[in-house]
Tab-separated table of C-alpha atoms in Angstrom:
chain	number	residue	atom	x	y	z
A	1	MET	CA	-16.032	8.559	-26.245
A	2	LEU	CA	-14.078	11.717	-28.003
A	3	ILE	CA	-15.534	13.526	-30.399
A	4	GLY	CA	-13.879	15.339	-33.703
A	5	LYS	CA	-14.268	16.302	-37.330
A	6	ILE	CA	-13.652	13.893	-40.112
A	7	VAL	CA	-10.384	15.502	-42.280
A	8	GLY	CA	-8.666	13.443	-45.061
A	9	SER	CA	-9.104	9.423	-45.234
A	10	VAL	CA	-6.080	6.864	-45.837
A	11	VAL	CA	-5.499	3.808	-48.138
A	12	SER	CA	-4.503	0.454	-47.653
A	13	THR	CA	-4.273	-2.217	-49.682
A	14	ARG	CA	-2.006	-4.677	-48.337
A	15	LYS	CA	-3.294	-4.891	-44.557
A	16	ASN	CA	-4.935	-7.464	-42.168
A	17	GLU	CA	-7.940	-9.851	-44.058
A	18	ASN	CA	-9.973	-8.634	-40.962
A	19	LEU	CA	-9.469	-4.776	-41.980
A	20	VAL	CA	-11.166	-5.553	-45.598
A	21	GLY	CA	-14.091	-2.984	-46.064
A	22	SER	CA	-12.930	-0.648	-43.690
A	23	LYS	CA	-13.287	2.351	-44.312
A	24	PHE	CA	-10.033	4.790	-42.868
A	25	MET	CA	-11.232	8.076	-41.714
A	26	ILE	CA	-8.812	10.577	-40.201
A	27	VAL	CA	-10.505	12.413	-36.996
A	28	GLU	CA	-8.902	15.628	-35.470
A	29	THR	CA	-9.921	15.567	-32.406
A	30	CYS	CA	-11.870	18.881	-30.883
A	31	ALA	CA	-9.245	21.043	-28.437
A	32	GLY	CA	-11.271	20.986	-25.515
A	33	THR	CA	-11.567	17.100	-25.653
A	34	GLY	CA	-7.906	15.685	-25.940
A	35	SER	CA	-5.610	17.352	-27.881
A	36	ASN	CA	-5.790	18.114	-30.395
A	37	LYS	CA	-4.541	15.537	-32.194
A	38	ARG	CA	-5.702	13.619	-35.301
A	39	ILE	CA	-6.343	9.916	-35.159
A	40	VAL	CA	-6.659	6.958	-37.733
A	41	ALA	CA	-10.286	5.581	-37.107
A	42	VAL	CA	-13.024	3.052	-38.805
A	43	ASP	CA	-16.772	3.868	-40.045
A	44	ASN	CA	-19.456	2.166	-39.265
A	45	VAL	CA	-22.176	5.268	-39.890
A	46	GLY	CA	-21.257	6.994	-43.167
A	47	ALA	CA	-20.270	9.697	-41.935
A	48	GLY	CA	-18.187	12.123	-44.145
A	49	ILE	CA	-15.875	14.370	-44.826
A	50	GLY	CA	-16.401	17.395	-42.966
A	51	GLU	CA	-19.033	16.286	-40.009
A	52	THR	CA	-18.712	16.107	-36.315
A	53	VAL	CA	-18.739	12.697	-35.153
A	54	LEU	CA	-18.805	11.314	-32.071
A	55	VAL	CA	-15.142	8.319	-31.843
A	56	ALA	CA	-15.512	5.082	-29.556
A	57	THR	CA	-11.631	3.868	-28.664
A	58	GLY	CA	-10.206	0.623	-26.907
A	59	SER	CA	-11.619	-3.120	-26.993
A	60	ALA	CA	-15.351	-0.269	-27.547
A	61	ALA	CA	-15.117	0.089	-31.242
A	62	ARG	CA	-14.361	-3.461	-31.872
A	63	ILE	CA	-16.559	-5.389	-29.922
A	64	GLY	CA	-19.494	-1.829	-29.693
A	65	CYS	CA	-19.453	-2.036	-33.528
A	66	GLY	CA	-19.904	-6.377	-34.412
A	67	HIS	CA	-15.605	-7.285	-35.416
A	68	GLU	CA	-14.720	-8.766	-32.799
A	69	THR	CA	-11.569	-10.352	-34.334
A	70	ALA	CA	-10.163	-7.302	-36.037
A	71	PRO	CA	-7.162	-5.173	-35.472
A	72	ILE	CA	-9.862	-1.699	-34.916
A	73	ASP	CA	-8.735	0.456	-31.940
A	74	ALA	CA	-11.110	3.672	-33.079
A	75	ALA	CA	-14.315	3.763	-34.380
A	76	ILE	CA	-16.796	6.057	-35.567
A	77	VAL	CA	-20.200	5.761	-33.930
A	78	GLY	CA	-21.944	8.285	-33.767
A	79	ILE	CA	-22.999	11.397	-36.116
A	80	VAL	CA	-23.222	14.300	-34.257
A	81	ASP	CA	-26.949	17.058	-34.475
A	82	ASN	CA	-25.487	20.507	-34.724
A	83	GLY	CA	-25.918	22.590	-32.390
A	84	ALA	CA	-25.700	20.361	-30.342
A	85	GLY	CA	-23.669	21.308	-27.912
A	86	LEU	CA	-21.001	21.624	-29.407
A	87	ASP	CA	-20.062	25.051	-27.601
A	88	ALA	CA	-18.917	23.918	-24.155
A	89	LEU	CA	-16.202	20.914	-25.545
A	90	ASP	CA	-13.993	24.269	-26.413
A	91	ASP	CA	-12.197	24.891	-24.041
B	1	MET	CA	-4.604	3.404	-34.834
B	2	LEU	CA	-1.714	5.019	-34.945
B	3	ILE	CA	-0.316	5.767	-38.416
B	4	GLY	CA	3.398	6.149	-37.945
B	5	LYS	CA	6.787	5.061	-39.873
B	6	ILE	CA	8.801	2.225	-39.581
B	7	VAL	CA	12.297	4.157	-38.538
B	8	GLY	CA	14.146	0.383	-37.174
B	9	SER	CA	13.482	-3.008	-35.234
B	10	VAL	CA	14.892	-4.727	-31.649
B	11	VAL	CA	16.174	-8.163	-31.001
B	12	SER	CA	15.332	-9.903	-27.804
B	13	THR	CA	16.703	-13.402	-27.595
B	14	ARG	CA	15.037	-14.331	-24.046
B	15	LYS	CA	11.478	-13.800	-23.818
B	16	ASN	CA	7.843	-14.635	-23.351
B	17	GLU	CA	7.991	-18.407	-24.971
B	18	ASN	CA	4.000	-16.491	-26.703
B	19	LEU	CA	6.474	-14.019	-28.329
B	20	VAL	CA	9.119	-16.378	-30.391
B	21	GLY	CA	8.189	-15.630	-33.744
B	22	SER	CA	7.443	-11.972	-33.515
B	23	LYS	CA	9.242	-8.984	-34.774
B	24	PHE	CA	9.293	-5.895	-32.742
B	25	MET	CA	9.283	-3.224	-35.487
B	26	ILE	CA	10.252	0.586	-33.603
B	27	VAL	CA	7.190	2.754	-34.918
B	28	GLU	CA	7.468	6.477	-35.157
B	29	THR	CA	3.977	7.990	-35.291
B	30	CYS	CA	2.815	10.531	-37.368
B	31	ALA	CA	3.855	14.449	-35.829
B	32	GLY	CA	-1.114	14.900	-35.841
B	33	THR	CA	-1.277	11.308	-34.469
B	34	GLY	CA	-0.299	11.849	-31.696
B	35	SER	CA	3.465	12.932	-29.181
B	36	ASN	CA	5.560	12.504	-31.946
B	37	LYS	CA	6.827	9.202	-29.999
B	38	ARG	CA	8.577	5.681	-30.906
B	39	ILE	CA	6.517	2.613	-30.233
B	40	VAL	CA	7.966	-1.510	-30.523
B	41	ALA	CA	5.351	-3.004	-32.682
B	42	VAL	CA	4.648	-6.565	-33.971
B	43	ASP	CA	4.608	-7.078	-37.687
B	44	ASN	CA	1.712	-7.968	-39.186
B	45	VAL	CA	1.921	-7.676	-42.851
B	46	GLY	CA	5.838	-7.877	-43.872
B	47	ALA	CA	6.327	-4.153	-43.951
B	48	GLY	CA	10.069	-3.154	-43.576
B	49	ILE	CA	11.892	0.178	-42.744
B	50	GLY	CA	10.498	3.561	-44.322
B	51	GLU	CA	6.765	1.980	-44.578
B	52	THR	CA	4.541	3.985	-43.601
B	53	VAL	CA	2.077	1.654	-41.639
B	54	LEU	CA	-1.499	1.423	-39.613
B	55	VAL	CA	-1.117	0.303	-36.328
B	56	ALA	CA	-3.199	-1.085	-33.562
B	57	THR	CA	-3.507	-1.032	-29.748
B	58	GLY	CA	-4.085	-2.418	-26.643
B	59	SER	CA	-6.264	-5.848	-27.222
B	60	ALA	CA	-7.046	-5.134	-30.492
B	61	ALA	CA	-3.419	-5.969	-31.485
B	62	ARG	CA	-3.758	-9.475	-30.649
B	63	ILE	CA	-7.227	-10.419	-30.391
B	64	GLY	CA	-7.443	-9.014	-34.196
B	65	CYS	CA	-4.131	-10.562	-35.426
B	66	GLY	CA	-5.049	-14.225	-34.044
B	67	HIS	CA	-2.402	-14.096	-31.237
B	68	GLU	CA	-5.282	-13.890	-28.056
B	69	THR	CA	-2.620	-15.213	-26.067
B	70	ALA	CA	0.600	-13.465	-26.711
B	71	PRO	CA	1.775	-10.375	-24.568
B	72	ILE	CA	0.999	-7.404	-27.378
B	73	ASP	CA	0.033	-4.613	-27.105
B	74	ALA	CA	0.752	-2.943	-30.804
B	75	ALA	CA	0.419	-3.939	-34.195
B	76	ILE	CA	1.303	-3.471	-37.379
B	77	VAL	CA	-2.371	-3.984	-39.410
B	78	GLY	CA	-1.434	-2.277	-42.527
B	79	ILE	CA	0.952	-0.776	-44.580
B	80	VAL	CA	-0.499	2.782	-46.125
B	81	ASP	CA	-0.747	3.607	-50.019
B	82	ASN	CA	1.593	6.220	-51.391
B	83	GLY	CA	-0.051	9.163	-51.471
B	84	ALA	CA	-3.181	8.385	-50.484
B	85	GLY	CA	-3.842	10.991	-47.978
B	86	LEU	CA	-1.503	11.326	-45.674
B	87	ASP	CA	-1.255	15.138	-45.228
B	88	ALA	CA	-4.652	15.602	-43.723
B	89	LEU	CA	-1.630	13.729	-40.684
B	90	ASP	CA	0.388	17.201	-40.837
B	91	ASP	CA	-0.122	19.839	-38.997
C	1	MET	CA	4.961	-2.214	-26.393
C	2	LEU	CA	7.092	-0.441	-24.566
C	3	ILE	CA	11.096	-0.468	-24.838
C	4	GLY	CA	12.993	0.567	-21.039
C	5	LYS	CA	15.265	-0.550	-18.488
C	6	ILE	CA	14.686	-1.255	-14.874
C	7	VAL	CA	16.257	1.305	-12.621
C	8	GLY	CA	15.261	-0.675	-9.177
C	9	SER	CA	12.531	-2.895	-7.768
C	10	VAL	CA	9.862	-2.231	-4.985
C	11	VAL	CA	8.321	-4.524	-2.420
C	12	SER	CA	4.579	-5.266	-0.987
C	13	THR	CA	4.564	-7.341	2.537
C	14	ARG	CA	0.828	-6.719	2.419
C	15	LYS	CA	-1.250	-7.244	-0.798
C	16	ASN	CA	-4.096	-9.004	-3.597
C	17	GLU	CA	-3.981	-12.690	-3.237
C	18	ASN	CA	-3.584	-12.941	-7.177
C	19	LEU	CA	0.529	-10.686	-6.895
C	20	VAL	CA	1.735	-12.859	-4.501
C	21	GLY	CA	5.425	-14.093	-6.117
C	22	SER	CA	5.058	-11.019	-8.421
C	23	LYS	CA	8.293	-9.008	-8.638
C	24	PHE	CA	7.778	-5.858	-8.674
C	25	MET	CA	10.601	-3.700	-11.222
C	26	ILE	CA	10.727	0.304	-11.931
C	27	VAL	CA	11.320	0.566	-14.780
C	28	GLU	CA	12.294	4.296	-16.509
C	29	THR	CA	10.370	4.822	-20.728
C	30	CYS	CA	13.598	4.991	-23.171
C	31	ALA	CA	12.749	8.646	-23.728
C	32	GLY	CA	11.703	8.344	-27.696
C	33	THR	CA	9.237	5.516	-26.135
C	34	GLY	CA	6.979	7.951	-24.184
C	35	SER	CA	7.503	10.536	-21.484
C	36	ASN	CA	10.493	9.107	-20.137
C	37	LYS	CA	8.570	8.438	-17.192
C	38	ARG	CA	8.898	5.882	-14.879
C	39	ILE	CA	6.084	2.479	-14.199
C	40	VAL	CA	6.655	-0.393	-12.447
C	41	ALA	CA	5.880	-3.574	-14.384
C	42	VAL	CA	6.467	-7.615	-13.024
C	43	ASP	CA	8.491	-8.962	-14.310
C	44	ASN	CA	8.680	-13.043	-16.381
C	45	VAL	CA	11.578	-12.981	-18.024
C	46	GLY	CA	13.871	-13.453	-15.077
C	47	ALA	CA	15.879	-9.525	-16.039
C	48	GLY	CA	18.163	-7.828	-13.614
C	49	ILE	CA	18.580	-4.181	-12.608
C	50	GLY	CA	20.476	-2.152	-15.090
C	51	GLU	CA	18.816	-4.112	-18.431
C	52	THR	CA	16.619	-3.294	-21.358
C	53	VAL	CA	13.779	-4.770	-21.489
C	54	LEU	CA	10.394	-5.335	-23.631
C	55	VAL	CA	7.100	-4.516	-21.921
C	56	ALA	CA	3.579	-4.952	-22.801
C	57	THR	CA	0.566	-3.033	-21.319
C	58	GLY	CA	-2.928	-3.755	-20.749
C	59	SER	CA	-4.499	-6.617	-20.674
C	60	ALA	CA	-0.982	-8.012	-22.908
C	61	ALA	CA	0.078	-8.019	-19.346
C	62	ARG	CA	-2.102	-10.242	-18.009
C	63	ILE	CA	-2.928	-12.294	-20.820
C	64	GLY	CA	-0.035	-12.803	-22.237
C	65	CYS	CA	1.651	-14.057	-19.805
C	66	GLY	CA	-0.817	-16.715	-17.955
C	67	HIS	CA	-1.707	-14.627	-15.227
C	68	GLU	CA	-5.317	-14.000	-16.351
C	69	THR	CA	-6.277	-13.249	-12.935
C	70	ALA	CA	-4.167	-11.158	-11.635
C	71	PRO	CA	-4.511	-7.542	-11.674
C	72	ILE	CA	-1.108	-6.268	-13.582
C	73	ASP	CA	-1.133	-3.845	-16.040
C	74	ALA	CA	2.761	-3.859	-17.069
C	75	ALA	CA	4.601	-6.969	-17.764
C	76	ILE	CA	7.820	-7.441	-19.161
C	77	VAL	CA	8.496	-10.075	-21.369
C	78	GLY	CA	11.348	-9.867	-23.525
C	79	ILE	CA	15.005	-8.538	-22.739
C	80	VAL	CA	16.411	-6.951	-25.325
C	81	ASP	CA	19.363	-7.751	-27.311
C	82	ASN	CA	22.731	-5.296	-26.702
C	83	GLY	CA	23.921	-2.821	-29.738
C	84	ALA	CA	20.028	-4.268	-31.608
C	85	GLY	CA	18.710	-0.889	-32.965
C	86	LEU	CA	18.021	0.913	-29.846
C	87	ASP	CA	19.939	3.685	-30.550
C	88	ALA	CA	15.846	4.259	-33.459
C	89	LEU	CA	14.466	4.753	-29.957
C	90	ASP	CA	15.580	7.488	-29.579
C	91	ASP	CA	15.247	11.306	-30.480
D	1	MET	CA	-11.037	6.582	-12.143
D	2	LEU	CA	-12.025	9.801	-13.539
D	3	ILE	CA	-13.533	13.019	-11.404
D	4	GLY	CA	-15.275	15.934	-13.853
D	5	LYS	CA	-18.611	18.487	-13.763
D	6	ILE	CA	-20.606	17.625	-16.480
D	7	VAL	CA	-20.578	20.792	-18.584
D	8	GLY	CA	-23.381	20.167	-21.370
D	9	SER	CA	-24.449	17.296	-23.651
D	10	VAL	CA	-24.368	16.164	-27.554
D	11	VAL	CA	-27.395	14.297	-29.443
D	12	SER	CA	-26.443	12.377	-32.017
D	13	THR	CA	-29.080	11.300	-34.141
D	14	ARG	CA	-27.397	9.071	-36.713
D	15	LYS	CA	-25.474	6.590	-34.686
D	16	ASN	CA	-25.074	2.935	-33.927
D	17	GLU	CA	-27.751	0.448	-32.975
D	18	ASN	CA	-26.065	0.027	-29.278
D	19	LEU	CA	-25.847	2.992	-28.837
D	20	VAL	CA	-30.149	4.035	-29.221
D	21	GLY	CA	-31.398	5.036	-25.809
D	22	SER	CA	-27.438	6.846	-24.494
D	23	LYS	CA	-26.925	10.601	-22.969
D	24	PHE	CA	-23.913	11.443	-23.742
D	25	MET	CA	-22.474	14.255	-21.490
D	26	ILE	CA	-19.620	16.333	-21.769
D	27	VAL	CA	-17.485	16.044	-18.606
D	28	GLU	CA	-15.151	17.764	-17.346
D	29	THR	CA	-12.375	16.361	-15.744
D	30	CYS	CA	-10.767	17.843	-12.910
D	31	ALA	CA	-7.536	19.761	-12.849
D	32	GLY	CA	-6.282	17.114	-10.477
D	33	THR	CA	-7.466	14.006	-12.342
D	34	GLY	CA	-5.923	14.560	-15.445
D	35	SER	CA	-5.739	17.219	-18.207
D	36	ASN	CA	-8.543	18.998	-17.456
D	37	LYS	CA	-9.539	17.829	-21.040
D	38	ARG	CA	-13.287	16.928	-21.562
D	39	ILE	CA	-14.600	13.544	-22.461
D	40	VAL	CA	-17.888	12.434	-23.934
D	41	ALA	CA	-18.918	9.628	-20.908
D	42	VAL	CA	-22.106	8.012	-20.956
D	43	ASP	CA	-24.675	8.452	-18.067
D	44	ASN	CA	-26.126	6.171	-15.938
D	45	VAL	CA	-26.828	7.484	-13.384
D	46	GLY	CA	-29.460	10.115	-14.469
D	47	ALA	CA	-26.966	13.053	-13.383
D	48	GLY	CA	-27.133	16.211	-14.378
D	49	ILE	CA	-25.455	19.361	-16.122
D	50	GLY	CA	-23.565	21.135	-12.687
D	51	GLU	CA	-23.209	17.670	-11.120
D	52	THR	CA	-19.714	15.758	-10.475
D	53	VAL	CA	-19.299	12.891	-11.771
D	54	LEU	CA	-16.886	9.826	-11.235
D	55	VAL	CA	-16.379	7.810	-14.698
D	56	ALA	CA	-15.039	4.928	-15.179
D	57	THR	CA	-13.392	3.898	-18.914
D	58	GLY	CA	-12.750	1.931	-21.279
D	59	SER	CA	-13.944	-1.220	-20.561
D	60	ALA	CA	-15.262	-0.788	-17.248
D	61	ALA	CA	-17.836	1.601	-19.326
D	62	ARG	CA	-19.369	-1.170	-21.021
D	63	ILE	CA	-18.905	-3.774	-19.170
D	64	GLY	CA	-19.397	-2.658	-15.465
D	65	CYS	CA	-22.685	-0.442	-17.153
D	66	GLY	CA	-24.861	-3.939	-18.031
D	67	HIS	CA	-24.052	-2.886	-22.339
D	68	GLU	CA	-21.015	-5.302	-22.776
D	69	THR	CA	-22.081	-4.794	-26.632
D	70	ALA	CA	-21.987	-0.979	-27.327
D	71	PRO	CA	-19.079	0.524	-27.973
D	72	ILE	CA	-19.229	2.661	-24.624
D	73	ASP	CA	-15.341	3.853	-23.751
D	74	ALA	CA	-16.622	5.978	-20.828
D	75	ALA	CA	-19.646	6.121	-18.161
D	76	ILE	CA	-21.364	8.305	-15.275
D	77	VAL	CA	-21.100	5.796	-12.902
D	78	GLY	CA	-21.948	7.938	-9.674
D	79	ILE	CA	-22.478	10.638	-8.262
D	80	VAL	CA	-19.817	12.145	-5.643
D	81	ASP	CA	-21.404	13.852	-2.751
D	82	ASN	CA	-20.729	17.871	-2.022
D	83	GLY	CA	-18.005	18.508	0.537
D	84	ALA	CA	-16.612	14.814	0.285
D	85	GLY	CA	-12.991	14.724	-0.033
D	86	LEU	CA	-13.013	17.012	-2.755
D	87	ASP	CA	-10.250	19.863	-2.178
D	88	ALA	CA	-8.057	16.753	-2.589
D	89	LEU	CA	-8.487	16.518	-6.540
D	90	ASP	CA	-6.567	20.243	-6.539
D	91	ASP	CA	-3.576	20.975	-7.228
E	1	MET	CA	1.192	-0.518	-12.066
E	2	LEU	CA	1.538	2.994	-10.851
E	3	ILE	CA	2.936	3.649	-7.240
E	4	GLY	CA	0.543	6.961	-5.928
E	5	LYS	CA	0.099	7.931	-2.044
E	6	ILE	CA	-3.612	7.885	-0.381
E	7	VAL	CA	-4.447	11.922	0.226
E	8	GLY	CA	-7.557	11.474	0.380
E	9	SER	CA	-11.141	9.479	-0.607
E	10	VAL	CA	-15.064	11.280	-2.193
E	11	VAL	CA	-18.451	9.496	-1.062
E	12	SER	CA	-20.686	8.186	-3.619
E	13	THR	CA	-24.378	7.791	-2.531
E	14	ARG	CA	-26.519	7.635	-5.718
E	15	LYS	CA	-23.629	5.262	-7.896
E	16	ASN	CA	-24.204	2.325	-10.409
E	17	GLU	CA	-25.606	-0.831	-7.540
E	18	ASN	CA	-21.989	-2.866	-8.372
E	19	LEU	CA	-20.761	-0.215	-6.486
E	20	VAL	CA	-22.529	-0.500	-3.911
E	21	GLY	CA	-19.933	-1.020	-0.311
E	22	SER	CA	-16.242	0.838	-2.771
E	23	LYS	CA	-13.772	2.377	-0.753
E	24	PHE	CA	-13.179	5.670	-3.568
E	25	MET	CA	-9.571	6.614	-2.609
E	26	ILE	CA	-7.973	9.759	-4.389
E	27	VAL	CA	-4.153	8.643	-5.211
E	28	GLU	CA	-1.707	10.883	-6.489
E	29	THR	CA	1.059	9.225	-9.124
E	30	CYS	CA	4.777	9.867	-7.402
E	31	ALA	CA	6.045	12.569	-9.645
E	32	GLY	CA	8.270	9.795	-11.514
E	33	THR	CA	5.142	7.485	-12.887
E	34	GLY	CA	2.991	9.571	-14.619
E	35	SER	CA	2.253	12.861	-14.657
E	36	ASN	CA	2.261	14.042	-10.978
E	37	LYS	CA	-1.941	13.458	-11.806
E	38	ARG	CA	-4.688	12.223	-9.261
E	39	ILE	CA	-6.641	9.128	-9.730
E	40	VAL	CA	-9.388	7.826	-8.165
E	41	ALA	CA	-8.979	4.072	-7.164
E	42	VAL	CA	-10.518	1.949	-5.218
E	43	ASP	CA	-9.497	0.383	-2.444
E	44	ASN	CA	-8.828	-4.223	-2.544
E	45	VAL	CA	-5.847	-4.151	1.099
E	46	GLY	CA	-7.463	-2.069	3.164
E	47	ALA	CA	-5.558	1.471	2.688
E	48	GLY	CA	-5.091	4.958	4.359
E	49	ILE	CA	-4.372	7.695	4.141
E	50	GLY	CA	-0.648	8.857	3.867
E	51	GLU	CA	0.946	5.315	2.503
E	52	THR	CA	2.152	4.398	-0.290
E	53	VAL	CA	-0.034	2.247	-3.117
E	54	LEU	CA	0.192	0.618	-5.891
E	55	VAL	CA	-2.329	0.796	-8.206
E	56	ALA	CA	-3.793	-1.433	-11.029
E	57	THR	CA	-5.135	0.310	-14.232
E	58	GLY	CA	-8.014	-1.122	-16.470
E	59	SER	CA	-9.390	-4.382	-16.911
E	60	ALA	CA	-7.017	-4.791	-14.954
E	61	ALA	CA	-8.230	-3.782	-11.732
E	62	ARG	CA	-11.723	-6.116	-12.792
E	63	ILE	CA	-10.566	-8.596	-13.201
E	64	GLY	CA	-7.450	-9.697	-10.768
E	65	CYS	CA	-9.898	-8.331	-7.692
E	66	GLY	CA	-12.703	-10.656	-8.128
E	67	HIS	CA	-14.891	-7.615	-9.426
E	68	GLU	CA	-15.554	-8.562	-13.423
E	69	THR	CA	-18.635	-6.512	-13.174
E	70	ALA	CA	-17.374	-3.922	-11.793
E	71	PRO	CA	-17.379	-0.334	-13.889
E	72	ILE	CA	-13.854	0.444	-11.932
E	73	ASP	CA	-10.780	1.026	-14.487
E	74	ALA	CA	-8.135	1.246	-10.854
E	75	ALA	CA	-8.028	-0.389	-7.989
E	76	ILE	CA	-5.532	-0.582	-4.814
E	77	VAL	CA	-3.699	-3.382	-5.125
E	78	GLY	CA	-0.722	-3.664	-3.491
E	79	ILE	CA	0.726	-1.425	-0.202
E	80	VAL	CA	3.969	-0.985	-0.129
E	81	ASP	CA	6.886	-1.316	2.223
E	82	ASN	CA	8.880	1.078	3.508
E	83	GLY	CA	11.438	1.830	2.602
E	84	ALA	CA	12.128	-0.117	-0.068
E	85	GLY	CA	13.668	0.989	-3.171
E	86	LEU	CA	10.749	4.078	-3.785
E	87	ASP	CA	14.080	6.475	-4.211
E	88	ALA	CA	14.151	4.787	-8.334
E	89	LEU	CA	10.284	7.035	-8.873
E	90	ASP	CA	11.486	10.319	-7.884
E	91	ASP	CA	12.752	11.496	-11.238
């Protein structure tokens, strides 16, 4: 999984019907866990802007979150507790 | 998911029979959401050139769009509303 | 999907039995659609050296081409028509 | 698979219910096996900080570890024996 | 698929039970087919150190090699014949 911070969200009115009700959050991945890039992940745990979250990608984002038939390839699956080892994620 | 802008399309007359009827759009991913590269994604929402779209990749592009048996690994699954948080995607 | 040009092929006599009969083509991806790298993709449409092709990757290459049980992770699924928007793939 | 060293762990109290009981380890991949980046992988073999481990990614991390319906995309699946060829992983 | 040369192997005594009997080979991918990095792939064709091999990644490595329930995300699926077009893999 990736770890990142939620930095925003996007809205899509015209979309695949299996995405209706999904919240699209913009997650900036931690420097240590990738290329420091931003991806769009569907929220499954009620996370908000500024929170540090675990993001599952690929088929895990669909099947692991009960959205087997939705076109979702990234999902927020956990909120990381403050101070819980995150310094190990920096280079 | 990735976010990008549709910058063109390609045509393929000789192709896998499960791709007949598919529209192949060239999507340039946003600077913040990857390597600013261009990928080919099948359109599922009636998007046009110049629009900013959500792209699902991997098995989500097949299974989430009702094309379980087509060789599709990237699909446009939503059109992003104007002004809806997109500035958070820039570096 | 990726778009690339076929630049060669490789032969493997000793291989997984589910690959018997597969043609392994070397595809150089277009500059705009990735890292300009070369991958090996199984041909499904009768493409030849020098042709510009669509390549599907991941499970789409198996399931979308009727090779569910073969160890294939990249397949040529279409030949791109000449002059059909390819200039949009250059940076 | 990737090979890396466990350098820490993170805690997530508020998470997907299919992740309850999972241990999230931070693994720094070996220089030779990727971008020297850090990923979060669920432990399945009782590995501890400082150990060198094999990490499976993608659907293999779910299906290969008996967590078919959990949103897991990376799992520690083996502890590498000391001195067992690891020098071949350096550039 | 990727093409690379086997440069070593690793041993893991304590591992997922579905990996018992697997041989973990270190494969250095060809310069032209990726980032010239080293990955760990399970051998399925009896390949040895120094041989040039085809590597399938993702679900193809499990399902295409008869290891549906093993946590394997990369497998050696063919040995490339000498002189068979490999020069097309160099930049």
